[in-house]
Amino acid sequence: QSNVTIYGVADAYVGFGKHGENDLRGVNSGALSGSRLGFRGTEDLGNGLKAVFVLEQGFNIDEGTEHVEGSAYSRQAFVGLGGSFGTISLGRQYAPGYFFSYDALAAAAIGPQSVLSNGAGMSITPNNRARWNNSVAYTGSFSGLTARVIYSAKNEEVNYKRGTSTPDVYDYANPSSDDAYGVGLEYANGPLKVGGVYQIVKYSENFELDDTLNWVTENGSKKQKEWGLGASYDFGVVSFHASYQSASNLSGWKSYDADLWQVGLVVPVSTAGNVHFAYGEVEFDNPKGEKDTDVKSYTLAYTHALSKRTTAYVAWNRTDNGKGEELGLVEYRAKAGDLTPGGENSDLLGVGIRHTF
Amino acid sequence: QSNVTIYGVADAYVGFGKHGENDLRGVNSGALSGSRLGFRGTEDLGNGLKAVFVLEQGFNIDEGTEHVEGSAYSRQAFVGLGGSFGTISLGRQYAPGYFFSYDALAAAAIGPQSVLSNGAGMSITPNNRARWNNSVAYTGSFSGLTARVIYSAKNEEVNYKRGTSTPDVYDYANPSSDDAYGVGLEYANGPLKVGGVYQIVKYSENFELDDTLNWVTENGSKKQKEWGLGASYDFGVVSFHASYQSASNLSGWKSYDADLWQVGLVVPVSTAGNVHFAYGEVEFDNPKGEKDTDVKSYTLAYTHALSKRTTAYVAWNRTDNGKGEELGLVEYRAKAGDLTPGGENSDLLGVGIRHTF
Amino acid sequence: QSNVTIYGVADAYVGFGKHGENDLRGVNSGALSGSRLGFRGTEDLGNGLKAVFVLEQGFNIDEGTEHVEGSAYSRQAFVGLGGSFGTISLGRQYAPGYFFSYDALAAAAIGPQSVLSNGAGMSITPNNRARWNNSVAYTGSFSGLTARVIYSAKNEEVNYKRGTSTPDVYDYANPSSDDAYGVGLEYANGPLKVGGVYQIVKYSENFELDDTLNWVTENGSKKQKEWGLGASYDFGVVSFHASYQSASNLSGWKSYDADLWQVGLVVPVSTAGNVHFAYGEVEFDNPKGEKDTDVKSYTLAYTHALSKRTTAYVAWNRTDNGKGEELGLVEYRAKAGDLTPGGENSDLLGVGIRHTF
């Protein structure tokens, strides 16, 4: 038992919200930090070497359900070897984009960077798209500089039908057709934190526009490419946060691209209290040549530390969707018979508590 | 790790039973107490305040399966703040009806109150219907008096089709259409324990009888209303237990009501051994005006404490179903071709062990 | 918390393999030992008696998923009483065949005995078919001799249609129609280990050949009968391992039988390093009177103990399938349009780490 440390987060809030016809009033999980329970350990192997493991389950505290059904450790599951050179590990692990945290809400689910990156399908995000199965990862820290590299083999190749042959003949996808790669660098020194991430996610099922501007399935692999740059600076009376990120071929849709920027600040108003404000926008490039669509998202929050481990909070997010978009923390429901759904505001006000153990 | 306590129950028994054509012979889970594994913790926040959390998984020890598939913590999952005023918590939590324990089997699954309340679909029960998702709960104890209040927002509204329009048009259920409320009071002092519970569970899908006495779907919300009163008194050489509870509009079926009463006693026969006997009846009011149906259930058990934490037991329950009813601990199977199924005895004899850790 | 010990294995490897058209390149879980997390405890009851429990989850560390979806404790879940007489326990437990470990890879997934017994559907195997639900088990150890007995009632009887009656009439399977029984004896003394196992697994759904040599469903229960004998001897500079096992009516298919033998050796090449080699064959008896088919499997591995708890390894297995067979560690994919699939080599090379905690 001394080999294992149990840790976790229990974060629940009372929420009030609306998105289209969906009125939300209830108790939800994880506005500040995803609820989780983890087991981890380190063994000293001598000669500066150590073995490490992490098994971390994500769950919804409002219903007691697994965050990903059937997944015991949906957040992280890996084993590795570490030393002065860094750590090499195998399993389900975070891509560098998970650590791309340069926003005033510290990557909280209720912050614009999380809302918009998740809604856009980006992998530079504090959400599930930054957790990569079947991966080998390297992390090393040297004098304030942290380097992260990951390769994910995934194993979910989609096989596609060959032409119009009868009976059906399938070509097997190449095992590398859904691989993913990522590299990240971060420098932290006193009040300053800056970093950059580059990631490629390959999709073995792809889509492209044909001559009549209809999406058709395309054989072969399409790369979703992403990069991001961010920085935070803490002046003491206020800290500033900003990031910019760009993605192309989202989810394997050729030339369906998006850019996301966000800025924010945190103002300490008492020993325990902080006011947070963040504003972000994502712009989707429409490959059909129509007008691009924007989604704006902003969050105002007050957090109050009841202890180092426990924080009470009230937070409000509005996500203002451009034409046809349905992003936001509250699931969208269209009006009955609406032929042009989307484009409405998603609002959420949450009052809750986050307890870290 | 010092922040987390692991606890649980492992309860398994060899069972022999019968219900209609179903012969049972095997190993089952949880005749005395549901098998579970939990993680809990308390943090002192100063000023008499504390943060608390509980994450409790239910499982079937006979097969290793989750009690509710896909639910990591099917029994309880909550985080809250406590103080001298009591505790306020958010998550998946027990309604007051879970603590309505005034029977000779201490709310064991094999006792009549559990068998009958569960089979009737009541929420004043030691079973799953007393675990409410998306809830806010308050518990406070003052000089032997414990007060419990809960509000569950649930999030499972059913949307219903509007009239006969084509294409289908759906009206969204009001977010409050499946809410649930509960309040409970209990007073315990020396040998005496008395208490009462009142609960309302709203169903967004409802049914009522039309003029031809057929059940038809009814739009709008129907309230299952329940109340119960119970008492226990321990004379030392024997303790007595009794309760009465009533429910209307069971599961949203208009005027489908039931009343349940049960009595029982526990006789200590040695330092470690106790004999338990309990008898209960539930009467279903038939809204169609036909004769009401009764189900009787009785349990005889011997429990032997091998230690404070470990109990060996042998217990027998018979549930004697009235016309058409299929309640009981053994699942009912009708005879092939039986046109009037139900109304048979469910018998179960269990020999097992309960270990608490 | 002092009542519960947490333990487990995190085993991951980078794998390269091929089987038919399936190219594997990725990260996988558990080549040496299945990844697991367990909770166990023992309580001293006095008089030489003790209560014990084990709850052990299996998971895939490469994806964080449960080994058996929806199963909290897919490996083991039981509670029992122990003493000088041995231990009697109830739950999901290992049949004696799980402990039938007389191979040079110590029952690792990448060893021939595991590959072949699992592929053939035998229950004398270190895989899932040796984990029996709803079981009562006895284990006792006396001066180097360990006896194991188990009875599993299972609860998965299949009901079958009676003749050609309309409407359909089903006969309920007898509760004993899918029971399983097992007994094992093992003697270990210094360098020597010998043992034997006998197991019967009843299938309530069975198949037999009709006059035209087509498989047809047969009502009634069919017994898969198995026995095995094995031995290991450690000479210090090398240890030898060998076993033979036989099974009839595999998976309830009448007269579909198989025999499996394997031999192997382990050579310590340094204080921490061992070279392992194992070779095995399974022969399937074809009840249709055609030529029997063979599958050969061999494994070469090097394991290096980084500590008592952590082992680095490289291992290679080839499984050479006879006509129409598809056994192996890499899932088989046929060539498009192949009318006689199977009969190809399954190759897997793994480089990984096993950490025990």
CSV table of C-alpha atoms in Angstrom, one decimal, chain B residues 15-356:
chain,number,residue,atom,x,y,z
B,15,GLY,CA,-28.4,-19.3,-2.5
B,16,PHE,CA,-31.1,-21.8,-3.2
B,17,GLY,CA,-34.4,-20.6,-4.6
B,18,LYS,CA,-37.4,-20.9,-6.9
B,19,HIS,CA,-39.9,-18.5,-8.5
B,20,GLY,CA,-42.2,-20.0,-11.0
B,21,GLU,CA,-40.2,-22.0,-13.5
B,22,ASN,CA,-36.9,-20.4,-12.3
B,23,ASP,CA,-34.8,-22.7,-10.2
B,24,LEU,CA,-31.9,-20.9,-8.6
B,25,ARG,CA,-28.8,-22.6,-7.2
B,26,GLY,CA,-25.7,-20.5,-7.1
B,27,VAL,CA,-23.6,-17.9,-5.5
B,28,ASN,CA,-25.0,-14.3,-5.2
B,29,SER,CA,-24.0,-11.0,-3.8
B,30,GLY,CA,-25.2,-8.9,-0.9
B,31,ALA,CA,-28.1,-10.6,1.0
B,32,LEU,CA,-27.3,-8.6,4.2
B,33,SER,CA,-25.5,-5.5,2.7
B,34,GLY,CA,-24.8,-4.5,-0.9
B,35,SER,CA,-21.2,-5.2,-1.8
B,36,ARG,CA,-19.3,-1.9,-2.2
B,37,LEU,CA,-15.9,-0.2,-2.3
B,38,GLY,CA,-15.6,3.4,-1.3
B,39,PHE,CA,-13.2,6.3,-1.1
B,40,ARG,CA,-13.9,9.1,1.4
B,41,GLY,CA,-12.2,12.0,3.0
B,42,THR,CA,-12.6,15.0,5.3
B,43,GLU,CA,-10.5,18.2,5.3
B,44,ASP,CA,-10.6,20.6,8.3
B,45,LEU,CA,-11.0,24.1,6.8
B,46,GLY,CA,-10.8,25.9,10.2
B,47,ASN,CA,-13.5,27.9,11.8
B,48,GLY,CA,-15.5,24.7,12.4
B,49,LEU,CA,-15.9,24.2,8.6
B,50,LYS,CA,-14.9,21.0,6.8
B,51,ALA,CA,-14.9,19.7,3.3
B,52,VAL,CA,-16.1,16.2,2.7
B,53,PHE,CA,-16.3,13.8,-0.2
B,54,VAL,CA,-17.6,10.3,-0.8
B,55,LEU,CA,-17.1,8.1,-3.9
B,56,GLU,CA,-18.8,4.7,-3.4
B,57,GLN,CA,-19.0,2.0,-6.0
B,58,GLY,CA,-21.6,-0.8,-5.9
B,59,PHE,CA,-20.6,-4.2,-7.4
B,60,ASN,CA,-21.8,-7.8,-7.6
B,61,ILE,CA,-19.1,-9.9,-5.9
B,62,ASP,CA,-20.4,-13.1,-7.5
B,63,GLU,CA,-19.4,-11.9,-11.0
B,64,GLY,CA,-17.2,-8.9,-10.3
B,65,THR,CA,-19.5,-6.7,-12.3
B,66,GLU,CA,-20.5,-3.1,-11.6
B,67,HIS,CA,-23.9,-2.9,-9.9
B,68,VAL,CA,-24.9,-0.3,-12.5
B,69,GLU,CA,-22.9,-0.9,-15.7
B,70,GLY,CA,-20.9,2.2,-16.7
B,71,SER,CA,-21.4,3.7,-13.3
B,72,ALA,CA,-18.1,4.1,-11.4
B,73,TYR,CA,-19.8,5.1,-8.2
B,74,SER,CA,-23.3,3.8,-8.5
B,75,ARG,CA,-24.0,4.1,-4.8
B,76,GLN,CA,-22.8,7.6,-3.8
B,77,ALA,CA,-20.7,10.3,-5.3
B,78,PHE,CA,-20.7,13.7,-3.7
B,79,VAL,CA,-18.7,16.6,-2.4
B,80,GLY,CA,-19.8,19.1,0.2
B,81,LEU,CA,-19.2,21.5,3.1
B,82,GLY,CA,-20.0,20.7,6.7
B,83,GLY,CA,-20.1,22.5,10.0
B,84,SER,CA,-22.0,22.7,13.2
B,85,PHE,CA,-25.0,23.7,11.0
B,86,GLY,CA,-24.9,20.3,9.2
B,87,THR,CA,-23.6,19.4,5.8
B,88,ILE,CA,-24.6,20.6,2.3
B,89,SER,CA,-23.5,18.4,-0.5
B,90,LEU,CA,-23.8,18.0,-4.3
B,91,GLY,CA,-23.8,14.9,-6.5
B,92,ARG,CA,-25.4,11.5,-6.5
B,93,GLN,CA,-26.8,11.0,-3.1
B,94,TYR,CA,-29.2,9.2,-0.8
B,95,ALA,CA,-32.8,10.5,-0.5
B,96,PRO,CA,-34.1,10.4,3.1
B,97,GLY,CA,-36.0,7.3,2.2
B,98,TYR,CA,-32.7,5.3,2.1
B,99,PHE,CA,-32.4,5.8,5.8
B,100,PHE,CA,-35.9,4.6,6.5
B,101,SER,CA,-34.6,1.6,8.4
B,102,TYR,CA,-37.1,0.3,10.9
B,103,ASP,CA,-37.1,-3.4,10.2
B,104,ALA,CA,-35.6,-6.4,11.9
B,105,LEU,CA,-33.2,-7.0,9.1
B,106,ALA,CA,-31.6,-3.5,9.2
B,107,ALA,CA,-32.6,-2.8,5.6
B,108,ALA,CA,-31.0,-5.9,4.3
B,109,ALA,CA,-31.9,-6.9,0.7
B,110,ILE,CA,-33.4,-10.1,2.1
B,111,GLY,CA,-35.8,-8.3,4.4
B,112,PRO,CA,-39.5,-7.8,3.5
B,113,GLN,CA,-39.3,-4.0,3.6
B,114,SER,CA,-36.5,-4.0,0.9
B,115,VAL,CA,-38.2,-6.8,-1.2
B,116,LEU,CA,-41.6,-5.1,-1.2
B,117,SER,CA,-40.6,-1.4,-1.5
B,118,ASN,CA,-38.2,-2.3,-4.3
B,119,GLY,CA,-40.7,-4.5,-6.1
B,120,ALA,CA,-43.4,-1.8,-5.9
B,121,GLY,CA,-41.2,0.9,-7.3
B,122,MET,CA,-41.1,3.0,-4.1
B,123,SER,CA,-38.4,5.5,-3.5
B,124,ILE,CA,-38.6,5.0,0.3
B,125,THR,CA,-36.4,2.0,0.1
B,126,PRO,CA,-32.8,0.8,0.7
B,127,ASN,CA,-32.5,0.3,-3.1
B,128,ASN,CA,-31.5,2.2,-6.2
B,129,ARG,CA,-34.6,4.4,-6.3
B,130,ALA,CA,-33.4,6.1,-3.2
B,131,ARG,CA,-30.2,7.2,-4.9
B,132,TRP,CA,-30.8,10.5,-6.7
B,133,ASN,CA,-28.6,12.0,-9.3
B,134,ASN,CA,-27.8,15.7,-9.8
B,135,SER,CA,-28.9,16.5,-6.2
B,136,VAL,CA,-28.3,19.0,-3.5
B,137,ALA,CA,-28.7,17.5,0.0
B,138,TYR,CA,-28.7,18.8,3.5
B,139,THR,CA,-28.1,16.7,6.6
B,140,GLY,CA,-28.0,18.0,10.2
B,141,SER,CA,-27.9,16.3,13.5
B,142,PHE,CA,-28.8,18.0,16.8
B,143,SER,CA,-29.1,16.1,20.1
B,144,GLY,CA,-30.4,12.9,18.7
B,145,LEU,CA,-32.5,14.5,16.0
B,146,THR,CA,-31.4,14.1,12.4
B,147,ALA,CA,-32.9,16.2,9.6
B,148,ARG,CA,-32.4,15.4,5.9
B,149,VAL,CA,-33.5,17.4,2.9
B,150,ILE,CA,-32.8,16.7,-0.7
B,151,TYR,CA,-33.6,18.2,-4.1
B,152,SER,CA,-32.7,16.3,-7.2
B,153,ALA,CA,-32.8,18.1,-10.6
B,154,LYS,CA,-32.1,14.9,-12.5
B,155,ASN,CA,-31.5,15.4,-16.2
B,156,GLU,CA,-33.5,12.8,-17.9
B,157,GLU,CA,-36.5,14.7,-19.2
B,158,VAL,CA,-38.4,12.8,-21.8
B,159,ASN,CA,-39.6,14.9,-24.7
B,160,TYR,CA,-43.0,14.1,-26.2
B,161,LYS,CA,-44.5,14.3,-29.6
B,162,ARG,CA,-46.9,17.1,-30.2
B,163,GLY,CA,-50.2,15.8,-31.4
B,164,THR,CA,-50.2,14.1,-34.9
B,165,SER,CA,-48.2,16.7,-36.8
B,166,THR,CA,-46.1,15.6,-39.7
B,167,PRO,CA,-43.1,15.8,-39.7
B,168,ASP,CA,-42.9,14.9,-36.0
B,169,VAL,CA,-42.7,17.9,-33.7
B,170,TYR,CA,-41.4,17.4,-30.2
B,171,ASP,CA,-42.1,19.5,-27.2
B,172,TYR,CA,-39.2,19.7,-24.8
B,173,ALA,CA,-40.0,18.6,-21.3
B,174,ASN,CA,-39.6,21.3,-18.7
B,175,PRO,CA,-36.3,20.9,-16.8
B,176,SER,CA,-38.3,20.5,-13.6
B,177,SER,CA,-40.6,17.7,-15.0
B,178,ASP,CA,-38.4,14.9,-13.5
B,179,ASP,CA,-37.3,16.6,-10.3
B,180,ALA,CA,-37.5,14.9,-7.0
B,181,TYR,CA,-37.8,16.2,-3.4
B,182,GLY,CA,-37.5,14.6,0.0
B,183,VAL,CA,-37.4,15.4,3.6
B,184,GLY,CA,-36.8,13.1,6.6
B,185,LEU,CA,-36.7,13.4,10.3
B,186,GLU,CA,-35.3,10.8,12.7
B,187,TYR,CA,-35.0,10.8,16.5
B,188,ALA,CA,-32.7,8.3,18.2
B,189,ASN,CA,-32.2,8.1,21.9
B,190,GLY,CA,-31.0,5.1,23.7
B,191,PRO,CA,-33.3,2.1,22.9
B,192,LEU,CA,-35.7,4.2,20.8
B,193,LYS,CA,-35.6,5.3,17.2
B,194,VAL,CA,-38.5,6.9,15.4
B,195,GLY,CA,-38.7,8.7,12.1
B,196,GLY,CA,-40.7,9.9,9.2
B,197,VAL,CA,-40.0,10.6,5.5
B,198,TYR,CA,-41.9,12.5,2.8
B,199,GLN,CA,-40.8,12.3,-0.8
B,200,ILE,CA,-42.0,13.4,-4.3
B,201,VAL,CA,-40.6,12.0,-7.5
B,202,LYS,CA,-41.8,13.6,-10.7
B,203,TYR,CA,-42.0,11.6,-13.9
B,204,SER,CA,-41.9,13.4,-17.2
B,205,GLU,CA,-43.5,10.4,-18.9
B,206,ASN,CA,-46.9,9.6,-17.4
B,207,PHE,CA,-49.8,7.3,-18.1
B,208,GLU,CA,-53.5,7.4,-17.3
B,209,LEU,CA,-56.6,5.4,-18.0
B,210,ASP,CA,-58.8,6.4,-20.8
B,211,ASP,CA,-62.6,5.9,-20.9
B,212,THR,CA,-62.1,2.3,-22.0
B,213,LEU,CA,-59.8,1.6,-19.1
B,214,ASN,CA,-56.7,1.4,-21.3
B,215,TRP,CA,-53.5,3.0,-20.2
B,216,VAL,CA,-52.5,5.9,-22.5
B,217,THR,CA,-49.5,8.3,-22.4
B,218,GLU,CA,-50.3,11.6,-20.8
B,219,ASN,CA,-48.3,14.7,-21.4
B,220,GLY,CA,-47.2,16.7,-18.5
B,221,SER,CA,-45.6,15.7,-15.2
B,222,LYS,CA,-47.0,13.2,-12.7
B,223,LYS,CA,-45.9,13.2,-9.1
B,224,GLN,CA,-45.2,9.9,-7.3
B,225,LYS,CA,-45.9,11.0,-3.7
B,226,GLU,CA,-44.7,8.9,-0.7
B,227,TRP,CA,-44.6,9.1,3.0
B,228,GLY,CA,-43.6,6.7,5.7
B,229,LEU,CA,-43.4,6.4,9.5
B,230,GLY,CA,-41.3,3.9,11.4
B,231,ALA,CA,-40.1,3.0,14.9
B,232,SER,CA,-37.7,0.6,16.6
B,233,TYR,CA,-37.4,-0.1,20.3
B,234,ASP,CA,-34.7,-2.3,21.9
B,235,PHE,CA,-35.7,-4.0,25.2
B,236,GLY,CA,-32.4,-5.8,25.4
B,237,VAL,CA,-33.9,-9.4,25.3
B,238,VAL,CA,-35.7,-8.5,22.2
B,239,SER,CA,-36.0,-5.5,19.9
B,240,PHE,CA,-39.2,-4.5,18.0
B,241,HIS,CA,-39.4,-2.8,14.6
B,242,ALA,CA,-42.4,-1.5,12.6
B,243,SER,CA,-43.1,0.8,9.7
B,244,TYR,CA,-45.9,1.9,7.5
B,245,GLN,CA,-45.5,3.7,4.1
B,246,SER,CA,-47.8,4.8,1.3
B,247,ALA,CA,-47.2,5.8,-2.3
B,248,SER,CA,-49.4,7.1,-5.0
B,249,ASN,CA,-49.0,7.4,-8.8
B,250,LEU,CA,-46.2,4.7,-8.8
B,251,SER,CA,-43.8,5.3,-11.6
B,252,GLY,CA,-46.1,8.0,-13.1
B,253,TRP,CA,-49.1,5.7,-13.5
B,254,LYS,CA,-52.1,7.8,-12.4
B,255,SER,CA,-53.9,6.4,-9.3
B,256,TYR,CA,-51.7,3.3,-9.3
B,257,ASP,CA,-51.1,3.4,-5.5
B,258,ALA,CA,-49.7,1.1,-2.8
B,259,ASP,CA,-49.4,0.8,0.9
B,260,LEU,CA,-46.7,-1.2,2.7
B,261,TRP,CA,-46.4,-2.2,6.3
B,262,GLN,CA,-44.0,-4.4,8.1
B,263,VAL,CA,-43.2,-5.6,11.6
B,264,GLY,CA,-40.4,-7.6,13.0
B,265,LEU,CA,-38.2,-8.5,16.0
B,266,VAL,CA,-34.7,-9.4,16.8
B,267,VAL,CA,-33.8,-11.8,19.6
B,268,PRO,CA,-30.2,-12.1,20.8
B,269,VAL,CA,-29.6,-15.8,21.5
B,270,SER,CA,-25.9,-15.6,22.4
B,271,THR,CA,-23.1,-13.1,22.7
B,272,ALA,CA,-22.7,-13.2,19.0
B,273,GLY,CA,-25.9,-14.7,17.6
B,274,ASN,CA,-29.2,-13.0,16.7
B,275,VAL,CA,-32.4,-14.4,15.4
B,276,HIS,CA,-34.4,-12.0,13.1
B,277,PHE,CA,-38.0,-12.3,12.0
B,278,ALA,CA,-39.9,-9.9,9.9
B,279,TYR,CA,-43.3,-9.9,8.1
B,280,GLY,CA,-44.6,-7.3,5.6
B,281,GLU,CA,-47.4,-6.7,3.2
B,282,VAL,CA,-47.9,-4.4,0.3
B,283,GLU,CA,-51.3,-3.8,-1.1
B,284,PHE,CA,-51.7,-2.4,-4.6
B,285,ASP,CA,-54.7,-0.3,-5.4
B,286,ASN,CA,-56.0,-1.2,-8.8
B,287,PRO,CA,-57.2,2.0,-10.6
B,288,LYS,CA,-59.3,0.0,-12.9
B,289,GLY,CA,-61.7,-0.8,-10.1
B,290,GLU,CA,-60.8,-4.4,-9.9
B,291,LYS,CA,-59.9,-6.2,-6.7
B,292,ASP,CA,-56.8,-5.0,-5.0
B,293,THR,CA,-53.8,-7.3,-4.9
B,294,ASP,CA,-51.7,-8.2,-2.0
B,295,VAL,CA,-48.1,-9.4,-1.7
B,296,LYS,CA,-46.9,-10.9,1.6
B,297,SER,CA,-43.2,-11.3,2.4
B,298,TYR,CA,-41.5,-12.8,5.5
B,299,THR,CA,-37.9,-13.5,6.4
B,300,LEU,CA,-36.3,-15.6,9.1
B,301,ALA,CA,-32.6,-15.2,9.6
B,302,TYR,CA,-29.8,-16.1,12.0
B,303,THR,CA,-26.7,-13.9,12.0
B,304,HIS,CA,-23.5,-14.7,13.9
B,305,ALA,CA,-20.9,-12.0,14.4
B,306,LEU,CA,-17.4,-13.6,13.9
B,307,SER,CA,-16.0,-10.2,14.8
B,308,LYS,CA,-17.2,-6.6,14.7
B,309,ARG,CA,-16.5,-6.5,11.0
B,310,THR,CA,-17.5,-10.0,9.9
B,311,THR,CA,-20.8,-11.7,10.1
B,312,ALA,CA,-21.9,-15.2,9.0
B,313,TYR,CA,-25.6,-15.7,8.2
B,314,VAL,CA,-28.3,-17.9,7.1
B,315,ALA,CA,-31.5,-16.3,5.9
B,316,TRP,CA,-34.7,-17.4,4.3
B,317,ASN,CA,-37.3,-15.2,2.5
B,318,ARG,CA,-40.6,-16.2,1.1
B,319,THR,CA,-42.6,-13.7,-0.9
B,320,ASP,CA,-46.2,-14.8,-1.5
B,321,ASN,CA,-47.5,-13.0,-4.6
B,322,GLY,CA,-51.2,-12.1,-5.1
B,323,LYS,CA,-52.8,-12.5,-8.5
B,324,GLY,CA,-50.5,-11.5,-11.3
B,325,GLU,CA,-47.7,-10.1,-9.1
B,326,GLU,CA,-44.1,-11.1,-9.6
B,327,LEU,CA,-42.2,-9.7,-6.6
B,328,GLY,CA,-39.4,-11.5,-4.9
B,329,LEU,CA,-35.6,-12.0,-4.7
B,330,VAL,CA,-35.6,-14.7,-7.4
B,331,GLU,CA,-36.5,-13.5,-10.9
B,332,TYR,CA,-39.8,-14.9,-12.1
B,333,ARG,CA,-40.2,-17.1,-15.1
B,334,ALA,CA,-43.6,-18.1,-16.3
B,335,LYS,CA,-44.5,-21.6,-17.3
B,336,ALA,CA,-44.4,-22.0,-21.1
B,337,GLY,CA,-47.7,-20.9,-22.6
B,338,ASP,CA,-49.0,-19.5,-19.2
B,339,LEU,CA,-51.6,-16.9,-20.1
B,340,THR,CA,-52.1,-15.6,-16.6
B,341,PRO,CA,-48.5,-15.4,-15.3
B,342,GLY,CA,-47.5,-14.3,-11.8
B,343,GLY,CA,-49.0,-15.0,-8.5
B,344,GLU,CA,-46.5,-17.6,-7.3
B,345,ASN,CA,-44.2,-17.8,-4.4
B,346,SER,CA,-40.6,-16.6,-4.6
B,347,ASP,CA,-38.4,-18.5,-2.2
B,348,LEU,CA,-34.8,-17.9,-1.3
B,349,LEU,CA,-32.5,-19.5,1.2
B,350,GLY,CA,-29.0,-17.9,1.6
B,351,VAL,CA,-26.0,-19.0,3.6
B,352,GLY,CA,-23.2,-16.5,3.5
B,353,ILE,CA,-20.7,-14.1,4.9
B,354,ARG,CA,-20.5,-10.3,5.1
B,355,HIS,CA,-17.1,-8.8,5.6
B,356,THR,CA,-16.8,-5.0,6.3
